Structures are given as C-alpha cells and as structure tokens.
Amino acid sequence: MRVSVIGGSTIDEAEAETAAALGRHLARRGHTVVCGGLGGVMEAVCRGAAEADGHTIGILPTDRRADANAFVDEAIATGLGHARNALVVMNGDAVVAVDGGGGTLSELGYAAVYDRPTAGIGTHDAAHVEPVETAEAAVEYVEDAVENSG
C-alpha cells in the first residue's frame, strides 16, 4: 500500500528520528512512502525508507524535480505550491502525520475529505486523527484501518 507521510518541514532531532523510524518500518512492511519531497519530516521519512530498501515518491510544490531531497526515488514536480498538499494525500491509501504546522493541518483536512485513515504522532488534534505514540503503532493502525475499510 502507499502511505502518505506528512509533517513539519522544520523539525528537531527527536522528530527526525521518529520520522526515520516510520520510514524504516513502512519499508520493511512493503509499503511505499508518499510525501511532499522536501526537508524535515519528508526527508527523514524518505531517509528511513531508503535505509530499509523502501520506495519513496515526492510530490513537490515546485516545478523542478531536482528540488526533491536526496532520498526521493520518484520526484513529481507540480509547480502548485501548497495546493499540491491535496495530491500528497490523494496518492496514499492512508496518512501518517508527524508534528507539523499549517501545511500539515491542511493535509489533515484533505485526509478527512478523501476519507483516508489517519494516524498522528505529536500532531494536530482532529476528530479523524488517531493519536499514536510510535512509528510502529502508526503503521499498525493504518494497516488495520485500510484492511477493514473494504
């Protein structure tokens, strides 16, 4: 399955490790990471996935594929700025949020609109976001939710 990972573009060391652990866990479970392709949570989750031989897709806000972080396997340039946030969510079967500001909040809104199961680690409190403490718990939640949705 594809899992959209969203979160802050400026993060601390603990948040970076959480996102990297999430990427490693998703890759080990055979899932593809979809993200916004830039820095912060996006880079850390891609780095973690790469460490576990996973596959990553970065849906960029810019019009240059070269703007993607070094751990993105497939870069998709959009030139849409924050409007690309809908595409990040739509291209995942589920969503995991780590930290995040206003951009992440918009993506969480799209997750509700497009009915994507969503787990959150230290992110915004929203009715459709299942708060979890660890990367492993986030992956378990979205796997179960997707499996039981159909």
Tab-separated table of C-alpha atoms in Angstrom:
chain	number	residue	atom	x	y	z
A	1	MET	CA	0.000	0.000	0.000
A	2	ARG	CA	1.007	3.629	-0.354
A	3	VAL	CA	1.181	5.654	2.847
A	4	SER	CA	1.273	9.443	2.707
A	5	VAL	CA	3.563	10.810	5.401
A	6	ILE	CA	3.040	14.447	6.290
A	7	GLY	CA	4.641	16.716	8.864
A	8	GLY	CA	6.799	19.660	9.674
A	9	SER	CA	9.433	20.990	7.320
A	10	THR	CA	11.480	22.187	10.311
A	11	ILE	CA	11.881	19.525	12.983
A	12	ASP	CA	14.104	18.665	15.913
A	13	GLU	CA	16.319	15.591	16.321
A	14	ALA	CA	13.647	13.538	18.128
A	15	GLU	CA	11.049	14.241	15.421
A	16	ALA	CA	13.598	13.384	12.729
A	17	GLU	CA	14.287	10.039	14.381
A	18	THR	CA	10.556	9.331	14.708
A	19	ALA	CA	10.049	10.069	11.001
A	20	ALA	CA	13.088	7.966	10.008
A	21	ALA	CA	11.815	5.072	12.135
A	22	LEU	CA	8.448	5.423	10.415
A	23	GLY	CA	10.113	5.238	7.001
A	24	ARG	CA	12.088	2.145	8.003
A	25	HIS	CA	9.006	0.422	9.395
A	26	LEU	CA	6.878	1.240	6.339
A	27	ALA	CA	9.593	-0.058	4.001
A	28	ARG	CA	10.080	-3.276	5.981
A	29	ARG	CA	6.321	-3.875	5.738
A	30	GLY	CA	6.464	-3.404	1.945
A	31	HIS	CA	4.698	-0.032	1.792
A	32	THR	CA	5.589	2.890	-0.478
A	33	VAL	CA	6.129	6.284	1.154
A	34	VAL	CA	4.410	9.271	-0.465
A	35	CYS	CA	5.367	12.719	0.816
A	36	GLY	CA	5.932	16.319	-0.195
A	37	GLY	CA	9.519	15.552	-1.204
A	38	LEU	CA	11.360	18.355	0.586
A	39	GLY	CA	13.015	18.609	4.048
A	40	GLY	CA	12.069	17.968	7.661
A	41	VAL	CA	9.707	15.037	8.181
A	42	MET	CA	9.656	14.462	4.418
A	43	GLU	CA	13.416	13.995	4.184
A	44	ALA	CA	13.663	11.967	7.385
A	45	VAL	CA	10.916	9.513	6.401
A	46	CYS	CA	12.486	9.071	2.963
A	47	ARG	CA	15.916	8.531	4.537
A	48	GLY	CA	14.468	5.860	6.829
A	49	ALA	CA	12.706	4.140	3.942
A	50	ALA	CA	15.926	4.207	1.899
A	51	GLU	CA	17.834	2.622	4.796
A	52	ALA	CA	15.392	-0.313	4.602
A	53	ASP	CA	15.430	-0.521	0.780
A	54	GLY	CA	11.952	1.010	0.503
A	55	HIS	CA	10.421	3.075	-2.276
A	56	THR	CA	9.616	6.793	-1.977
A	57	ILE	CA	7.577	9.259	-4.016
A	58	GLY	CA	7.918	13.013	-3.524
A	59	ILE	CA	5.141	15.279	-4.789
A	60	LEU	CA	6.900	18.624	-4.926
A	61	PRO	CA	5.410	22.098	-4.585
A	62	THR	CA	7.940	23.438	-7.089
A	63	ASP	CA	8.291	22.994	-10.834
A	64	ARG	CA	11.718	21.305	-10.568
A	65	ARG	CA	12.197	17.604	-9.842
A	66	ALA	CA	15.757	18.450	-8.791
A	67	ASP	CA	14.339	20.181	-5.683
A	68	ALA	CA	13.493	16.796	-4.131
A	69	ASN	CA	15.503	15.599	-1.165
A	70	ALA	CA	18.246	13.080	-1.891
A	71	PHE	CA	16.174	10.119	-0.662
A	72	VAL	CA	13.211	10.533	-3.041
A	73	ASP	CA	13.096	7.783	-5.684
A	74	GLU	CA	10.375	9.323	-7.839
A	75	ALA	CA	10.042	13.105	-7.843
A	76	ILE	CA	6.870	14.650	-9.236
A	77	ALA	CA	7.137	18.380	-9.924
A	78	THR	CA	3.824	20.223	-9.709
A	79	GLY	CA	4.523	23.960	-9.546
A	80	LEU	CA	1.437	24.174	-7.318
A	81	GLY	CA	2.942	25.359	-4.038
A	82	HIS	CA	0.821	24.329	-1.051
A	83	ALA	CA	-2.015	23.346	-3.388
A	84	ARG	CA	-0.036	20.149	-4.007
A	85	ASN	CA	-0.987	19.068	-0.454
A	86	ALA	CA	-4.194	17.534	-1.801
A	87	LEU	CA	-2.134	15.416	-4.209
A	88	VAL	CA	0.106	14.142	-1.409
A	89	VAL	CA	-2.924	12.846	0.490
A	90	MET	CA	-4.834	11.574	-2.558
A	91	ASN	CA	-1.887	9.398	-3.622
A	92	GLY	CA	-1.804	7.444	-0.384
A	93	ASP	CA	-4.180	4.777	0.861
A	94	ALA	CA	-3.643	6.098	4.385
A	95	VAL	CA	-1.897	9.010	6.100
A	96	VAL	CA	0.550	9.334	8.985
A	97	ALA	CA	1.310	12.786	10.390
A	98	VAL	CA	4.418	13.562	12.425
A	99	ASP	CA	4.494	17.003	14.081
A	100	GLY	CA	3.548	19.753	11.644
A	101	GLY	CA	2.263	23.267	11.220
A	102	GLY	CA	-0.288	24.893	8.950
A	103	GLY	CA	0.643	22.893	5.848
A	104	THR	CA	0.231	19.657	7.764
A	105	LEU	CA	-3.106	20.873	9.081
A	106	SER	CA	-4.299	21.442	5.512
A	107	GLU	CA	-3.197	17.919	4.587
A	108	LEU	CA	-5.078	16.531	7.584
A	109	GLY	CA	-8.149	18.333	6.258
A	110	TYR	CA	-7.700	16.664	2.885
A	111	ALA	CA	-7.294	13.318	4.653
A	112	ALA	CA	-10.766	13.817	6.149
A	113	VAL	CA	-12.252	14.967	2.830
A	114	TYR	CA	-10.814	11.960	0.970
A	115	ASP	CA	-11.610	9.563	3.828
A	116	ARG	CA	-8.053	8.356	4.389
A	117	PRO	CA	-7.351	6.523	7.658
A	118	THR	CA	-5.001	8.808	9.564
A	119	ALA	CA	-2.608	8.253	12.454
A	120	GLY	CA	-0.844	11.116	14.182
A	121	ILE	CA	2.368	11.245	16.205
A	122	GLY	CA	2.640	14.533	18.078
A	123	THR	CA	0.499	16.381	15.552
A	124	HIS	CA	-2.726	18.373	15.449
A	125	ASP	CA	-5.731	17.141	17.419
A	126	ALA	CA	-8.526	16.428	14.955
A	127	ALA	CA	-11.555	14.142	15.204
A	128	HIS	CA	-10.438	11.838	12.374
A	129	VAL	CA	-6.788	11.541	13.514
A	130	GLU	CA	-5.917	8.533	15.663
A	131	PRO	CA	-3.230	9.648	18.108
A	132	VAL	CA	-0.414	7.116	18.498
A	133	GLU	CA	2.917	7.204	20.318
A	134	THR	CA	5.271	5.334	17.994
A	135	ALA	CA	6.038	4.712	14.340
A	136	GLU	CA	5.161	1.048	14.766
A	137	ALA	CA	1.771	1.905	16.262
A	138	ALA	CA	1.073	4.293	13.386
A	139	VAL	CA	1.795	1.625	10.784
A	140	GLU	CA	-0.301	-0.953	12.630
A	141	TYR	CA	-3.202	1.488	12.848
A	142	VAL	CA	-3.226	2.403	9.140
A	143	GLU	CA	-2.741	-1.222	8.035
A	144	ASP	CA	-5.690	-2.346	10.163
A	145	ALA	CA	-7.846	0.599	9.080
A	146	VAL	CA	-7.221	0.029	5.363
A	147	GLU	CA	-7.728	-3.729	5.686
A	148	ASN	CA	-11.042	-3.263	7.499
A	149	SER	CA	-12.356	-0.457	5.281
A	150	GLY	CA	-13.238	-2.525	2.275
